[in-house]
Coordinates of C-alpha atoms and ligand atoms in Angstrom, one line a residue:
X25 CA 28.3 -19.9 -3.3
X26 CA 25.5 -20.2 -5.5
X27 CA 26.6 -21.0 -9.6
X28 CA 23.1 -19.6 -10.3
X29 CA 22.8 -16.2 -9.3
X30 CA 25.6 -13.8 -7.5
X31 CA 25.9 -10.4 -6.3
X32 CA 28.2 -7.7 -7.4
X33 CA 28.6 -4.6 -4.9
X34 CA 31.3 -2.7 -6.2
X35 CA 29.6 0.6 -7.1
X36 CA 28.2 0.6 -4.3
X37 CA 30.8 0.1 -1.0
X38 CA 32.1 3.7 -0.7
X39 CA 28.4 5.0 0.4
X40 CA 28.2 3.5 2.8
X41 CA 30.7 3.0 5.7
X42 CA 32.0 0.0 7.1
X43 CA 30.2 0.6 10.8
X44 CA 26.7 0.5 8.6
X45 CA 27.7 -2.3 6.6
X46 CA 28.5 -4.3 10.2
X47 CA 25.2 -2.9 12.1
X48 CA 23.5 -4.3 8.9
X49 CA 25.0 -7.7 8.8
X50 CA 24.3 -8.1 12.1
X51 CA 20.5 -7.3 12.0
X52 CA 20.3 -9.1 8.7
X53 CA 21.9 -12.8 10.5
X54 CA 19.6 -12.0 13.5
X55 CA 16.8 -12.0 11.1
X56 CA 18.3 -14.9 9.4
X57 CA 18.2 -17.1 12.3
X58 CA 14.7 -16.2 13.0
X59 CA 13.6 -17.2 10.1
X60 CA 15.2 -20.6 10.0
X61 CA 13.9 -21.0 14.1
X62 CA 10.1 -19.6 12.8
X63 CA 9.7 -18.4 15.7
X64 CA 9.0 -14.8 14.3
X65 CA 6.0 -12.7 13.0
X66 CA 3.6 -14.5 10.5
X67 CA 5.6 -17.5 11.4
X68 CA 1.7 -19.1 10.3
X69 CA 2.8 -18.2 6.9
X70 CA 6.2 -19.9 6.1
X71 CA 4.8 -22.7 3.9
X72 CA 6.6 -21.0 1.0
X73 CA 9.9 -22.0 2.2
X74 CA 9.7 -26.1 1.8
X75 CA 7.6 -25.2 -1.5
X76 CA 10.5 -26.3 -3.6
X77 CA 10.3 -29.9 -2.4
X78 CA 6.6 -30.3 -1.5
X79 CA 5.1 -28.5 -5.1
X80 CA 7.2 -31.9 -6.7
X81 CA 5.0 -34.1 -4.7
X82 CA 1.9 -32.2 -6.6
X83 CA 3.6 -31.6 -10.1
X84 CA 1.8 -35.1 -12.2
X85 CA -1.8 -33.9 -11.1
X86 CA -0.6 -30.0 -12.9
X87 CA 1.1 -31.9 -15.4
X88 CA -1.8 -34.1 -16.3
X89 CA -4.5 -30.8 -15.9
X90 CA -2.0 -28.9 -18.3
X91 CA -1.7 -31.5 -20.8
X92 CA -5.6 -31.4 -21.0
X93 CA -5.7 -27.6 -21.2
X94 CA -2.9 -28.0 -24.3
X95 CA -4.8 -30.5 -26.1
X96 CA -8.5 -28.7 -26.2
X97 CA -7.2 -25.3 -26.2
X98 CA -5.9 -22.2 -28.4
X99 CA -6.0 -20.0 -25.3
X100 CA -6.0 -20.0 -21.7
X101 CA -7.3 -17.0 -19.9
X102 CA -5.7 -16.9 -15.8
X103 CA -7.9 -14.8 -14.0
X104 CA -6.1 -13.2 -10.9
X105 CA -4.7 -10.2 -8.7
X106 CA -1.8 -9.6 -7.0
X107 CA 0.0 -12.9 -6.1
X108 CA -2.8 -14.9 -7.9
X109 CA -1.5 -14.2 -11.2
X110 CA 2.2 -12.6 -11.2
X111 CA 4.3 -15.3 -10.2
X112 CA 2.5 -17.4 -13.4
X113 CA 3.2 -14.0 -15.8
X114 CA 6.7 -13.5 -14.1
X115 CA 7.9 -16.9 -15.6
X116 CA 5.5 -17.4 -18.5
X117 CA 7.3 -14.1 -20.0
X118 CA 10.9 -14.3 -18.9
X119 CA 11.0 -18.0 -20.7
X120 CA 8.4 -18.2 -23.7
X121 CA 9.4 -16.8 -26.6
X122 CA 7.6 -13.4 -27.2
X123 CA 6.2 -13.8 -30.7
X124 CA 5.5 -17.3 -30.8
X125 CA 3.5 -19.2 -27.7
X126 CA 4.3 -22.7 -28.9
X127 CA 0.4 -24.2 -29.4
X128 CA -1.5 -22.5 -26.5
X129 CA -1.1 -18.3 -26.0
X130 CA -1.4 -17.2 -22.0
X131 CA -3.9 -14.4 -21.4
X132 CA -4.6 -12.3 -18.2
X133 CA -8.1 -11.1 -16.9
X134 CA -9.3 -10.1 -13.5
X135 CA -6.0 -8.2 -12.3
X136 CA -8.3 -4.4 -13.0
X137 CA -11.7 -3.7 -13.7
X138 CA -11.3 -1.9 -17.3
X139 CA -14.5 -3.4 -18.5
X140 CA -13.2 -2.2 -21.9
X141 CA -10.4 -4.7 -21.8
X142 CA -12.8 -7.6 -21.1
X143 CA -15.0 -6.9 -23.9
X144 CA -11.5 -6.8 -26.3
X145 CA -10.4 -10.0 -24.8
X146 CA -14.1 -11.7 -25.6
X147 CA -13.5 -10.6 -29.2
X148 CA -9.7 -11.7 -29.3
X149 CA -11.3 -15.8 -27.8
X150 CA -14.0 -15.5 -30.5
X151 CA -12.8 -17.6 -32.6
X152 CA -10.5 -19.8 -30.9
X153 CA -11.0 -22.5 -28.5
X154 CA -10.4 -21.5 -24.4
X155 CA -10.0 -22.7 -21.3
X156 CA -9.9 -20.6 -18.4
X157 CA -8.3 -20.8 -14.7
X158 CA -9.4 -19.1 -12.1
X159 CA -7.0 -18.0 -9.4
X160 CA -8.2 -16.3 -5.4
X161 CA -7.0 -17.4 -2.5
X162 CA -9.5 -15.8 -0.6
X163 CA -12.3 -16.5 -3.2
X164 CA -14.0 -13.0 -3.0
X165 CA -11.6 -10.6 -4.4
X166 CA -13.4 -8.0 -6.5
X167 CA -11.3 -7.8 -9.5
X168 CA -10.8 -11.1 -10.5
X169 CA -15.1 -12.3 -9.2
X170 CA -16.0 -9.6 -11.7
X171 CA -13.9 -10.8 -14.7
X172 CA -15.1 -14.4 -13.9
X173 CA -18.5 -13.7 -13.6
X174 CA -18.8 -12.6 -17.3
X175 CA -15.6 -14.6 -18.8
X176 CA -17.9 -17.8 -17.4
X177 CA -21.4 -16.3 -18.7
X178 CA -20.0 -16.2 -21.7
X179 CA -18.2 -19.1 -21.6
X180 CA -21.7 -21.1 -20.7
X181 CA -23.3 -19.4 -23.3
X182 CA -21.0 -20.5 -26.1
X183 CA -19.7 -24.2 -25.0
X184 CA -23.1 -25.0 -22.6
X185 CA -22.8 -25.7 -18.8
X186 CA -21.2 -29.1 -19.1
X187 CA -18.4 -28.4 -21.2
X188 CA -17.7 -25.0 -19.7
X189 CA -17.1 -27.2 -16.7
X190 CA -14.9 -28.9 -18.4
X191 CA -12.9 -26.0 -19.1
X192 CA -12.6 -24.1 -16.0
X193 CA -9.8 -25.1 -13.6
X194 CA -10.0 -23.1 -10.0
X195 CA -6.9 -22.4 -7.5
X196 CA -8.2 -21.6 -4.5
X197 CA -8.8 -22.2 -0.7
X198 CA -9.6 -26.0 0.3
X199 CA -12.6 -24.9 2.5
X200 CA -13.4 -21.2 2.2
X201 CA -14.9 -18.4 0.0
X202 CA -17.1 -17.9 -2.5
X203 CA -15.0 -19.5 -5.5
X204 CA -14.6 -22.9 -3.7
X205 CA -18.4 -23.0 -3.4
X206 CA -18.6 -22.8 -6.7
X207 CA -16.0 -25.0 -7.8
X208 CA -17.9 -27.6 -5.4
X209 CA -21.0 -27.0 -7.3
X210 CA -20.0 -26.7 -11.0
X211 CA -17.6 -29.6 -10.9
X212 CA -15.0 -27.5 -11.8
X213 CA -11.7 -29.7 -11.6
X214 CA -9.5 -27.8 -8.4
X215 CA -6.5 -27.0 -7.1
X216 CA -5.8 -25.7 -3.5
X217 CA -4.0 -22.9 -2.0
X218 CA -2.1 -23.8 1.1
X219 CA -3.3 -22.1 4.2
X220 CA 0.3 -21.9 5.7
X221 CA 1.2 -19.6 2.4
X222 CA 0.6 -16.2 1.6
X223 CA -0.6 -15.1 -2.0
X224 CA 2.7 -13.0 -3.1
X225 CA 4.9 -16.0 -1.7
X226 CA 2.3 -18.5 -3.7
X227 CA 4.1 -18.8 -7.4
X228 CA 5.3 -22.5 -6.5
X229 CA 2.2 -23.9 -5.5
X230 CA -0.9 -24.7 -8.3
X231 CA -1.2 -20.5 -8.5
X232 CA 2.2 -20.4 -10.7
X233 CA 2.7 -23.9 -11.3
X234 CA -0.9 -24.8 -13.1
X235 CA -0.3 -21.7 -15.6
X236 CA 3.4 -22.1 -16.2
X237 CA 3.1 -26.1 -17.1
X238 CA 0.3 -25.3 -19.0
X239 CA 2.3 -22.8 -21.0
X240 CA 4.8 -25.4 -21.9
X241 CA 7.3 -23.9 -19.3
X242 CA 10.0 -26.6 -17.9
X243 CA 8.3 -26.4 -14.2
X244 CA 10.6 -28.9 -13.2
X245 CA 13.5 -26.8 -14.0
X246 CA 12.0 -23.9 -12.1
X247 CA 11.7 -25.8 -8.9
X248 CA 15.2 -27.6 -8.9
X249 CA 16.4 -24.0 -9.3
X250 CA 14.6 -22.6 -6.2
X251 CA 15.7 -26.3 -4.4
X252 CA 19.0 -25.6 -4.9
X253 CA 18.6 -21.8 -3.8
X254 CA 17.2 -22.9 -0.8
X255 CA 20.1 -25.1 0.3
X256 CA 22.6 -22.2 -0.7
X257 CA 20.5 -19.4 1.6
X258 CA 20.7 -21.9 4.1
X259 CA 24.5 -20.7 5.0
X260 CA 25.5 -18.5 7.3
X261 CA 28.5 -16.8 6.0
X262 CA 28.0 -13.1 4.0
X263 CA 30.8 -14.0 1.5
X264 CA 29.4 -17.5 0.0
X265 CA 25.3 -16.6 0.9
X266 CA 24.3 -13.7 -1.7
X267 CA 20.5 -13.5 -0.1
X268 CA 22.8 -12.0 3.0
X269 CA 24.6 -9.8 0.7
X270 CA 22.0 -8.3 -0.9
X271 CA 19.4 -7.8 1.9
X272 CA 22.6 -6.0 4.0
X273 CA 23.0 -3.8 1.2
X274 CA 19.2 -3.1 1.1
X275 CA 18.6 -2.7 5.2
X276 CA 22.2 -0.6 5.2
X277 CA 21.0 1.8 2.6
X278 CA 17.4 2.3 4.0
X279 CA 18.5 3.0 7.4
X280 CA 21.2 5.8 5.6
X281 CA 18.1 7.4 4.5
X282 CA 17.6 5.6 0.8
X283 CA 14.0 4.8 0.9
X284 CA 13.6 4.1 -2.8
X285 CA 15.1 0.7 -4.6
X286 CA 14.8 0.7 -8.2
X287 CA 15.2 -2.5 -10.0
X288 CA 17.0 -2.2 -13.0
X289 CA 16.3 -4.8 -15.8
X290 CA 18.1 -4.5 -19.4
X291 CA 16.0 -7.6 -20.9
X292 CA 12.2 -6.6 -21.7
X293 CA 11.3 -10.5 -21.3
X294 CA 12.6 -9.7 -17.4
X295 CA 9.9 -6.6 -17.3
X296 CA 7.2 -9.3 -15.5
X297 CA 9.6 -10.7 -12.6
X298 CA 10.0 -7.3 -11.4
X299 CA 6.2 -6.5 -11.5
X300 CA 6.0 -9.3 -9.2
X301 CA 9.3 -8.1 -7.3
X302 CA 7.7 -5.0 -7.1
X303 CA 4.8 -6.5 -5.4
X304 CA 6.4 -9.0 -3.1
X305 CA 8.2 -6.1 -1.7
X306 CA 5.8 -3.3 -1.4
X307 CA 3.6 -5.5 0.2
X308 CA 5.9 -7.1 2.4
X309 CA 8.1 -4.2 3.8
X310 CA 5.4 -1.0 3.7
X311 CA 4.1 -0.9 6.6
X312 CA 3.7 0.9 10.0
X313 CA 5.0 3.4 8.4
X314 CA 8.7 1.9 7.9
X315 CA 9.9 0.0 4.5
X316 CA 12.0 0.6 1.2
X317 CA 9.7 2.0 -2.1
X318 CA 10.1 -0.7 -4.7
X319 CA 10.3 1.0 -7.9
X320 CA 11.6 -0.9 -11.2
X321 CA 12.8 0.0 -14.2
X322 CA 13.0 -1.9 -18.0
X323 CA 16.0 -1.0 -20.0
X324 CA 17.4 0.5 -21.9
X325 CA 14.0 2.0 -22.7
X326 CA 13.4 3.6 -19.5
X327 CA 16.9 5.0 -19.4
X328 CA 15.0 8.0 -21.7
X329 CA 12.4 8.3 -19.0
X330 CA 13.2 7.4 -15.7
X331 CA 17.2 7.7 -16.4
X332 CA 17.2 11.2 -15.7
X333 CA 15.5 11.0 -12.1
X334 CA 17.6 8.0 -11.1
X335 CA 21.1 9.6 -12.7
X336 CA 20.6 13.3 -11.5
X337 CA 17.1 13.7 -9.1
X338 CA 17.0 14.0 -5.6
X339 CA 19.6 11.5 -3.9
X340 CA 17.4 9.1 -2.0
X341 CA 17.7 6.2 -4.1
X342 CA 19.6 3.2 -4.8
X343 CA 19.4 0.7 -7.4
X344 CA 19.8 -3.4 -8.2
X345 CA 20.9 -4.4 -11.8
X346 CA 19.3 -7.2 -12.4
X347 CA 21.5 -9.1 -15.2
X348 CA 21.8 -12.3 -17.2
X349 CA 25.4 -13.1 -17.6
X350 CA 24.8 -15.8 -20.6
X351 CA 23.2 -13.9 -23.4
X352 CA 22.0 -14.9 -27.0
X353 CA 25.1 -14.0 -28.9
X354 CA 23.5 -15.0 -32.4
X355 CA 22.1 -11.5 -33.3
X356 CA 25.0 -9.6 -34.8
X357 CA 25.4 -6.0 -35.9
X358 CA 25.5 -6.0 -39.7
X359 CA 28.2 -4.1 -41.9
X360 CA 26.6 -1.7 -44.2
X361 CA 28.1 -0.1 -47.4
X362 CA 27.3 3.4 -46.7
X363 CA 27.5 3.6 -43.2
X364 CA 25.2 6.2 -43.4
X365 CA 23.6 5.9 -39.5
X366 CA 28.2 5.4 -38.4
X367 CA 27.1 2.2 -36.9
X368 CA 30.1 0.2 -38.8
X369 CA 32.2 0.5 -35.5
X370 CA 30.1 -2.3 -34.1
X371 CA 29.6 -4.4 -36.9
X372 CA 30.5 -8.2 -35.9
X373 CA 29.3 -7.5 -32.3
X374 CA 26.7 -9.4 -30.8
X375 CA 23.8 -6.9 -29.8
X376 CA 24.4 -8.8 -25.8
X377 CA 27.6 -7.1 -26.0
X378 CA 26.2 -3.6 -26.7
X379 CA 23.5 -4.5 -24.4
X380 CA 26.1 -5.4 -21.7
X381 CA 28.1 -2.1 -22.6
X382 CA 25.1 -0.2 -22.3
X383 CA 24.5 -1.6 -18.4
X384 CA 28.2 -1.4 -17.2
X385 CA 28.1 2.6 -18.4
X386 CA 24.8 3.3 -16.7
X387 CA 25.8 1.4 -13.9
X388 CA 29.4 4.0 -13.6
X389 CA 27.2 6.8 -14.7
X390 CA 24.1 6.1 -11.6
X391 CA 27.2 6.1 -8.8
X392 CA 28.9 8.8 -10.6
X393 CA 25.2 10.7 -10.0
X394 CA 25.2 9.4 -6.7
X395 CA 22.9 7.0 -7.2
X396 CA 25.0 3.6 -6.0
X397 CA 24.4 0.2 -7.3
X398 CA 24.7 -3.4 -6.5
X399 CA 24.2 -6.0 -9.4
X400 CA 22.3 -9.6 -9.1
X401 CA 23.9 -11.4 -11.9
X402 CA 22.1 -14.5 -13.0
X403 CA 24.0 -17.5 -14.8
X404 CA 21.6 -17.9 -17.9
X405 CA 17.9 -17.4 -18.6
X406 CA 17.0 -20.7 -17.7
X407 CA 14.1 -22.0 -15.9
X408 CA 16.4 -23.1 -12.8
X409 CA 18.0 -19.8 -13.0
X410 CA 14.4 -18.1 -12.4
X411 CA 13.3 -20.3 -10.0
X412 CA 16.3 -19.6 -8.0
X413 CA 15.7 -15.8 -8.2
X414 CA 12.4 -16.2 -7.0
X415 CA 13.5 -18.3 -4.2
X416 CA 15.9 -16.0 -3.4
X417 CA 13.5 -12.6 -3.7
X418 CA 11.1 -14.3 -1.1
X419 CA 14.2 -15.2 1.2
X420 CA 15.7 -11.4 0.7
X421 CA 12.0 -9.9 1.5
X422 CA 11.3 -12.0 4.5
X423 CA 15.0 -11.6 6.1
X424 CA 14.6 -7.7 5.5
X425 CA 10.8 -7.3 7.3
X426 CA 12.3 -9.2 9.9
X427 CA 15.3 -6.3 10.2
X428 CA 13.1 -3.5 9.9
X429 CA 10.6 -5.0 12.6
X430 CA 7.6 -5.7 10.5
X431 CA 5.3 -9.0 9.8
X432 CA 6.8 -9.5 5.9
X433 CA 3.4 -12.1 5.3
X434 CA 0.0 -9.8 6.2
X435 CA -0.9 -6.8 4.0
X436 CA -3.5 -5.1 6.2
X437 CA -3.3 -1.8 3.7
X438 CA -4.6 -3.5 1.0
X439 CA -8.3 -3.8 2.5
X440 CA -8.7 0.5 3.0
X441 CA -9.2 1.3 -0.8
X442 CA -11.5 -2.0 -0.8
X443 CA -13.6 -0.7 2.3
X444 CA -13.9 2.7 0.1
X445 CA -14.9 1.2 -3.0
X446 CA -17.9 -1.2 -1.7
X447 CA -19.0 1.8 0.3
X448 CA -19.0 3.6 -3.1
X449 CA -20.7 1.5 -4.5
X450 CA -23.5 1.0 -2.0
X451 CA -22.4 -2.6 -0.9
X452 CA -24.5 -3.5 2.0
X453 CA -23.2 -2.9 5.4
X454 CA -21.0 -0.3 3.9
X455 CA -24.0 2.6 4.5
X456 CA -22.6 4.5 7.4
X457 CA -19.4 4.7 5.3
X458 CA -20.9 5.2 2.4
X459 CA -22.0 8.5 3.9
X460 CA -19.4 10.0 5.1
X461 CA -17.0 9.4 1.9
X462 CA -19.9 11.2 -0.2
X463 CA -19.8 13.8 2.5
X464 CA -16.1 14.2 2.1
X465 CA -16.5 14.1 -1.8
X466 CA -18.8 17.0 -1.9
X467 CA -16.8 18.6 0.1
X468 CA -14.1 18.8 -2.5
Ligands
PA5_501 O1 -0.1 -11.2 -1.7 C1 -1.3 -11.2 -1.5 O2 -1.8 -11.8 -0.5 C2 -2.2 -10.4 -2.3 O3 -1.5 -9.7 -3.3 C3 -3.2 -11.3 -3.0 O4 -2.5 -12.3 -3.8 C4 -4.2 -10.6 -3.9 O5 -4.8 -9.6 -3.2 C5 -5.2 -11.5 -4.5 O6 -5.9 -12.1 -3.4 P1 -6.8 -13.4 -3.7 O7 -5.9 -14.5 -4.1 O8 -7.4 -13.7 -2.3 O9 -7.8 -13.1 -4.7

């Protein structure tokens, strides 16, 4: 059993009965083995599993490209979508220290196209000094081409072509697409995206690792932790093997007819690891039609918003508690005099107690609801501890697409709204298209 991460299931045993608990193990080790044989769909795609070992191999060229981003920069600006940029933001958040980013703050561009946002972030770089990295495995996605286009113009303009250069790191393909033709051109040191892995599955090559080193995240820590996940999800027995306990859970409660997961987080620096859960899942599972809907929640905050639905809405949900058992005890509930606000009851307790308090009741109230809940727990908030998690997510999504019968590495839904939008925007090629979504708009 894994000392980094386990699974807790009791709140969550008497839905289900013990015939859908054994179908689901069964289809869940059948899927296992698959996996560990690659002999099933997207097999092209499984690069991500020996990431742990091979990104080491990679980690003094990152280091030394981080160290140089540190030393000539206040600011580095990862321009990215999807799997190019939430791995990086998953860890950067969950281990930096919110209010203070130790000598070089981690920006985001290119993951929408609010063209407001850009012209705030120019304003925010002003006056500091920036590097920038620029993250598409593909090299042509929309979002992040149009944020690079004018982060770069504007970079040129301020630093000249030369030293721009110098500040511009691209991750992308070794041979195709538009960005590594530039990077070719402009001299632009690079870093390459395996073929063999998809972008979701991509936070331990350059795409994470580049960012989070340059952060001043322990990127070694975060790999030993998925290393040592990866011999633990090797096993084959439910009880000591919690990637098989918790994707059981998951295919026994979709095929009950609980179609919605929401991940519950009670640490806001947690909120970015299930933005990237969300997506690893949703993109991995939703398909032909089949597949859980990720949802996630961040509390306690969202038990004001979202509490009510998931306590007391319509009963097709079920929820993970995602937990860190080791918490910051240091900040401590004062006494006060008056005890005006009748706080003094918990004065002398850590606020990871009330915190804790606060999960374990929701967690009895959501199966009281009928809402039933399994809990990840993770050891600390270590780097090794979220490097396992990660591992452990990609191992969990891949094991259930294989159960539920789809390919867990293509996302052929993402192009449709892409196909839309270029025809909308009079892309050539897109003209016969073009017409027929303006004739369905004026329609409306
Ligand atoms: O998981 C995926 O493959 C996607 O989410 C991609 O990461 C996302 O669409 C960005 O693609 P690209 O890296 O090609 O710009």
């Amino acid at each position: 059993m894994s000392n980094d991460l386990r699974i807790e299931a009791a709140n969550c045993t008497d839905a289900l009965s013990p015939a859908e608990l054994d179908a689901a193990r069964v289809r869940i080790i059948a899927a296992q083995h698959t996996l560990q044989q690659r002999t099933g769909a997207g097999n092209e795609f499984l690069g991500w599993m020996d990431l742990p070992d091979s990104a080491l191999l990679e980690m003094a060229d990152i280091r030394s490209a981080a160290e140089e981003v540190r030393a000539h920069s206040d600011v580095l600006v990862v321009v990215g979508i999807g799997g190019s940029y939430l791995g990086a933001r998953a860890v950067i958040e969950s281990l930096s220290d919110p209010f203070d980013h130790g000598g070089l703050e981690v920006v985001y561009a290119g993951h929408h196209i609010d063209g407001g946002y850009l012209t705030s972030l120019m304003k925010h770089l002003a006056e500091k000094r920036v590097s920038l990295c620029v993250i598409s495995k593909s090299g042509t996605t929309t979002e992040p081409a149009l944020a690079f286009r004018i982060l770069r113009q504007w970079m040129e303009e301020r630093y000249g072509k030369a030293e721009t250069a110098r500040r511009i790191i691209a991750i992308t393909d070794a041979r195709k697409g538009a960005l590594r033709k530039v990077a070719d051109e402009e001299g632009y040191r690079s870093f390459i995206i395996p073929d063999d892995v998809g972008g979701r599955f991509s936070v331990f090559t350059p795409v994470g690792m580049l960012p989070i080193a340059a952060a001043g995240v322990d990127a070694e820590g975060l790999l030993e932790g998925a290393r040592t996940m990866r011999e633990v999800l090797q096993g084959t027995d439910p009880e000591l093997n919690p990637v098989l306990q918790y994707s059981m859970y998951r295919d026994a409660f979709y095929r009950a007819g609980r179609g919605i997961e929401v991940l519950a987080s009670f640490h806001p620096r947690l909120h970015y690891v299930t933005e990237w859960w969300k997506q690893l899942f949703g993109e991995s599972e939703g398909k032909d039609g089949k597949g859980i809907f990720p949802a996630a929640v961040s509390n306690t905050t969202d038990l004001h918003s979202m509490g009510q639905y998931i306590q007391d809405g319509m009963r097709t949900l079920f929820e993970t508690f995602l937990t860190i058992d080791e918490l910051d005890d240091r900040t401590v509930v004062p006494s006060a005099s008056d005890d005006t606000d009748g706080l003094n009851y918990l004065a002398g307790r850590a606020f990871s107690e009330v915190n804790r308090s606060a999960m374990l009741g929701t967690a009895l109230a959501h199966r009281t609801g009928g809402t039933p809940n399994l809990a990840i727990h993770l050891r600390d908030g270590s780097a090794r501890s979220i490097g396992a998690l990660l591992y452990f997510f990609e191992t969990a999504v891949a094991l259930n697409g294989y159960a539920l019968g789809v390919n867990p590495f293509d996302q052929p839904g993402v192009e449709e709204y892409k196909r839309n939008m270029f025809a909308l925007l009079g892309k050539p090629g897109f003209e016969q298209l073009r017409e027929e979504l303006l004739k369905k708009l004026s329609a409306e």
